[in-house]
């Protein structure tokens, strides 16, 4: 079975930095057509300009993906550029530390809007397009599209200061499973990747502000290292490819074994 995604068209959200950007770069290297979506237009423009072969295989789209019109415009821009959409990677993740006793905070609502609702709405739009573009095509065993949601091991761990992020991550995992069943008859596969301590923008910021943070994470990770963003990108490629043709509704965990240990107070980004 092939791991190839060459010639496929993918939308990747959260692609201005961190894991989302690593996935976008990897997909371009693998010959996919990629639309990098995020709010940071200047960063997106700069990153696309540095990508090898990006002249033909990568464009960027800047906007607030919490807005329904922005999502519709993102899909339209993708179709205008590449005529179709085969893969969606919802890689936008917002991790905020907050006081769970603060009843005046909107942290939970904001986390749900950013990490869950935006991904849900975009997935619905993309799935409808995948179904429409497959009409009239002879029935085949292979899927007509693949959606991958980036989640976190915070969904399974109790860390009060990350309550909002944990709630949103758990909801995203359940959304992945529910949508997988709902769209299976349409031959759209929906899977997830739950990340532990993989090098992301959030994790870099935390280690920069706390000299002991890296050592603390390493002590609680059986494999004794922090994961590379490229390792997450390769897992996403697998889920997007025909190699995972009989997989849907699954959450792959990439955490170096952290979830095998008793919960500890080390935020998972």
XYZ file of C-alpha atoms in Angstrom:
269
model
C 0.000 0.000 0.000
C 1.306 3.434 -0.943
C 2.181 6.240 1.447
C 2.202 8.674 -1.463
C 0.217 11.924 -1.326
C 1.762 13.294 -4.517
C -0.738 15.213 -6.606
C -3.249 15.393 -3.767
C -4.577 18.767 -2.629
C -4.506 19.540 1.086
C -5.673 22.380 3.308
C -3.600 22.694 6.473
C -4.757 25.090 9.177
C -2.495 26.499 11.875
C 0.230 26.459 9.238
C 2.049 29.685 10.119
C 4.304 27.990 12.683
C 5.010 24.910 14.778
C 3.531 21.530 13.928
C 1.100 22.908 11.331
C 3.961 24.492 9.408
C 6.022 21.288 9.652
C 3.123 19.332 8.152
C 2.739 21.857 5.329
C 6.448 21.741 4.505
C 6.441 17.943 4.559
C 3.394 17.705 2.308
C 4.955 20.077 -0.238
C 8.154 17.995 -0.166
C 6.024 14.908 -0.844
C 4.506 16.470 -3.965
C 1.126 17.530 -2.610
C -0.599 20.798 -3.449
C -0.916 22.650 -0.149
C -2.966 25.601 1.054
C -1.441 26.991 4.252
C -4.150 28.668 6.341
C -3.710 30.830 9.438
C -4.274 34.367 10.699
C -0.666 35.556 10.396
C -0.492 36.710 6.771
C 3.080 38.021 6.893
C 4.384 34.776 8.397
C 2.470 32.650 5.903
C 3.784 34.692 2.976
C 7.351 34.427 4.232
C 7.125 30.669 4.833
C 5.621 29.883 1.433
C 8.394 31.894 -0.210
C 11.029 29.645 1.388
C 9.466 26.330 0.384
C 11.210 24.320 -2.302
C 8.887 23.888 -5.265
C 6.245 26.091 -3.661
C 5.702 28.061 -6.893
C 3.412 25.320 -8.151
C 2.530 23.422 -5.006
C 1.794 25.912 -2.215
C -0.330 28.988 -1.619
C -1.375 30.705 1.574
C -4.707 31.948 2.882
C -4.893 34.381 5.799
C -7.999 34.911 7.892
C -9.831 34.221 11.134
C -10.983 30.622 10.742
C -13.578 31.085 13.465
C -15.639 33.055 10.946
C -17.943 31.039 8.672
C -17.379 33.358 5.683
C -13.617 32.974 6.068
C -13.959 29.193 5.945
C -16.065 29.402 2.779
C -13.489 31.726 1.209
C -10.689 29.326 2.164
C -12.397 26.459 0.391
C -13.118 28.649 -2.645
C -9.475 29.739 -2.835
C -8.400 26.096 -2.717
C -10.749 25.085 -5.534
C -9.732 28.096 -7.625
C -6.082 27.157 -7.295
C -6.190 23.357 -7.563
C -9.741 22.415 -8.681
C -10.296 19.954 -5.822
C -9.667 19.097 -2.174
C -8.483 15.650 -1.061
C -7.046 16.192 2.417
C -7.879 18.484 5.330
C -5.550 18.770 8.317
C -7.056 20.702 11.213
C -3.809 21.664 12.954
C -4.882 24.874 14.689
C -4.419 24.441 18.449
C -4.682 27.075 21.165
C -3.278 26.131 24.570
C -3.913 28.627 27.369
C -3.073 28.265 31.052
C -5.855 29.590 33.287
C -7.411 29.365 36.748
C -10.274 26.819 36.631
C -11.990 28.675 39.504
C -12.171 31.950 37.578
C -15.839 32.132 36.565
C -15.258 35.442 34.762
C -12.853 33.934 32.258
C -13.884 33.080 28.702
C -10.963 30.663 28.320
C -13.109 27.553 27.871
C -15.361 29.197 25.302
C -12.367 30.564 23.400
C -10.639 27.168 23.422
C -13.768 25.471 22.108
C -14.231 28.055 19.357
C -10.604 27.864 18.251
C -9.830 24.168 18.702
C -13.208 22.542 18.110
C -15.892 24.648 16.415
C -13.667 26.037 13.656
C -12.436 22.525 12.853
C -15.983 21.153 12.883
C -17.344 23.793 10.504
C -14.411 23.515 8.100
C -14.628 19.720 8.140
C -18.320 19.884 7.226
C -17.650 22.263 4.321
C -14.752 20.208 3.030
C -16.652 16.923 3.359
C -19.530 18.305 1.289
C -17.069 19.371 -1.415
C -15.398 15.947 -1.377
C -18.780 14.281 -1.845
C -19.765 16.670 -4.661
C -16.535 16.230 -6.606
C -16.882 12.425 -6.387
C -20.327 12.416 -7.985
C -20.377 10.542 -11.255
C -17.097 8.809 -10.452
C -17.283 5.028 -10.626
C -17.608 3.464 -7.165
C -14.231 2.503 -5.798
C -12.999 0.882 -2.630
C -10.624 3.722 -1.810
C -11.741 6.775 0.134
C -12.625 9.988 -1.681
C -11.021 12.132 1.011
C -9.237 12.194 4.342
C -9.579 14.559 7.317
C -7.029 14.557 10.135
C -7.530 16.450 13.403
C -4.575 17.378 15.606
C -5.428 16.861 19.258
C -3.481 16.434 22.496
C -2.852 13.911 25.243
C -4.342 16.617 27.484
C -7.692 15.078 26.507
C -6.850 12.090 28.719
C -4.962 13.772 31.546
C -6.214 15.894 34.428
C -4.298 19.154 34.712
C -6.543 21.860 36.194
C -4.498 24.739 34.778
C -5.126 23.334 31.292
C -8.810 22.655 31.848
C -9.962 24.630 28.795
C -7.441 22.967 26.496
C -8.215 19.532 27.925
C -11.955 19.986 27.417
C -11.483 21.177 23.836
C -9.059 18.327 23.061
C -11.415 15.694 24.465
C -14.299 17.172 22.488
C -12.182 17.160 19.321
C -11.378 13.472 19.802
C -15.074 12.684 20.159
C -15.860 14.813 17.107
C -13.299 12.763 15.162
C -14.965 9.500 16.133
C -18.513 10.757 15.542
C -17.778 12.280 12.147
C -15.869 9.164 11.121
C -19.046 7.117 11.533
C -21.251 9.788 9.955
C -19.109 10.083 6.801
C -17.945 6.477 6.431
C -20.720 5.674 3.944
C -19.467 8.576 1.803
C -15.956 7.049 1.823
C -14.428 9.958 3.765
C -11.958 8.845 6.427
C -11.560 10.959 9.573
C -8.753 10.300 12.059
C -6.791 12.181 14.688
C -3.278 12.592 16.065
C -2.918 13.261 19.800
C 0.390 14.958 20.529
C 2.395 14.862 23.719
C 5.612 16.825 24.031
C 6.258 17.425 20.363
C 8.183 20.585 19.520
C 5.507 23.192 18.850
C 5.375 26.968 19.076
C 3.765 26.721 22.528
C 6.381 24.307 23.829
C 9.243 26.467 22.550
C 7.760 29.457 24.357
C 7.414 27.520 27.605
C 11.010 26.249 27.491
C 12.302 29.715 26.692
C 10.582 31.185 29.756
C 11.524 28.337 32.133
C 15.051 26.913 32.122
C 13.967 23.784 34.019
C 10.980 23.016 31.835
C 12.809 20.853 29.292
C 14.429 18.664 31.962
C 11.083 18.230 33.700
C 9.450 17.006 30.506
C 12.310 14.633 29.695
C 12.111 13.045 33.146
C 8.435 12.263 32.555
C 8.879 10.902 29.024
C 9.984 7.236 28.863
C 11.784 7.749 25.553
C 13.770 10.584 27.134
C 13.387 13.207 24.426
C 11.023 15.743 22.897
C 9.404 14.723 19.651
C 10.194 16.518 16.405
C 7.401 18.246 14.524
C 8.457 16.268 11.456
C 7.509 13.051 13.275
C 3.975 14.352 13.660
C 3.985 15.324 9.974
C 4.932 11.801 8.929
C 2.091 10.335 11.008
C -0.341 12.740 9.355
C 0.943 11.696 5.927
C 0.318 8.048 6.820
C -3.278 8.788 7.836
C -3.836 10.833 4.669
C -2.443 8.136 2.369
C -3.851 4.894 1.012
C -1.668 3.052 3.530
C -4.386 3.881 6.079
C -7.235 3.014 3.712
C -9.074 0.882 6.295
C -8.579 3.282 9.216
C -11.183 5.765 10.377
C -12.196 7.194 13.731
C -8.787 6.412 15.231
C -6.622 8.664 17.411
C -2.901 7.971 17.017
C -0.849 9.034 20.046
C 2.635 10.513 19.581
C 4.050 11.247 23.037
C 7.194 9.178 23.645
C 5.254 7.095 26.151
C 4.107 9.890 28.479
C 0.533 8.680 28.716
C 1.804 5.301 29.927
C 2.896 6.902 33.190
C 0.865 8.270 36.079
C -0.376 11.837 35.439
C 2.090 14.579 36.383
C 1.841 18.345 36.398
C 3.698 18.910 33.141
C 1.557 20.639 30.500
C 1.247 18.760 27.229
C 1.597 20.952 24.162
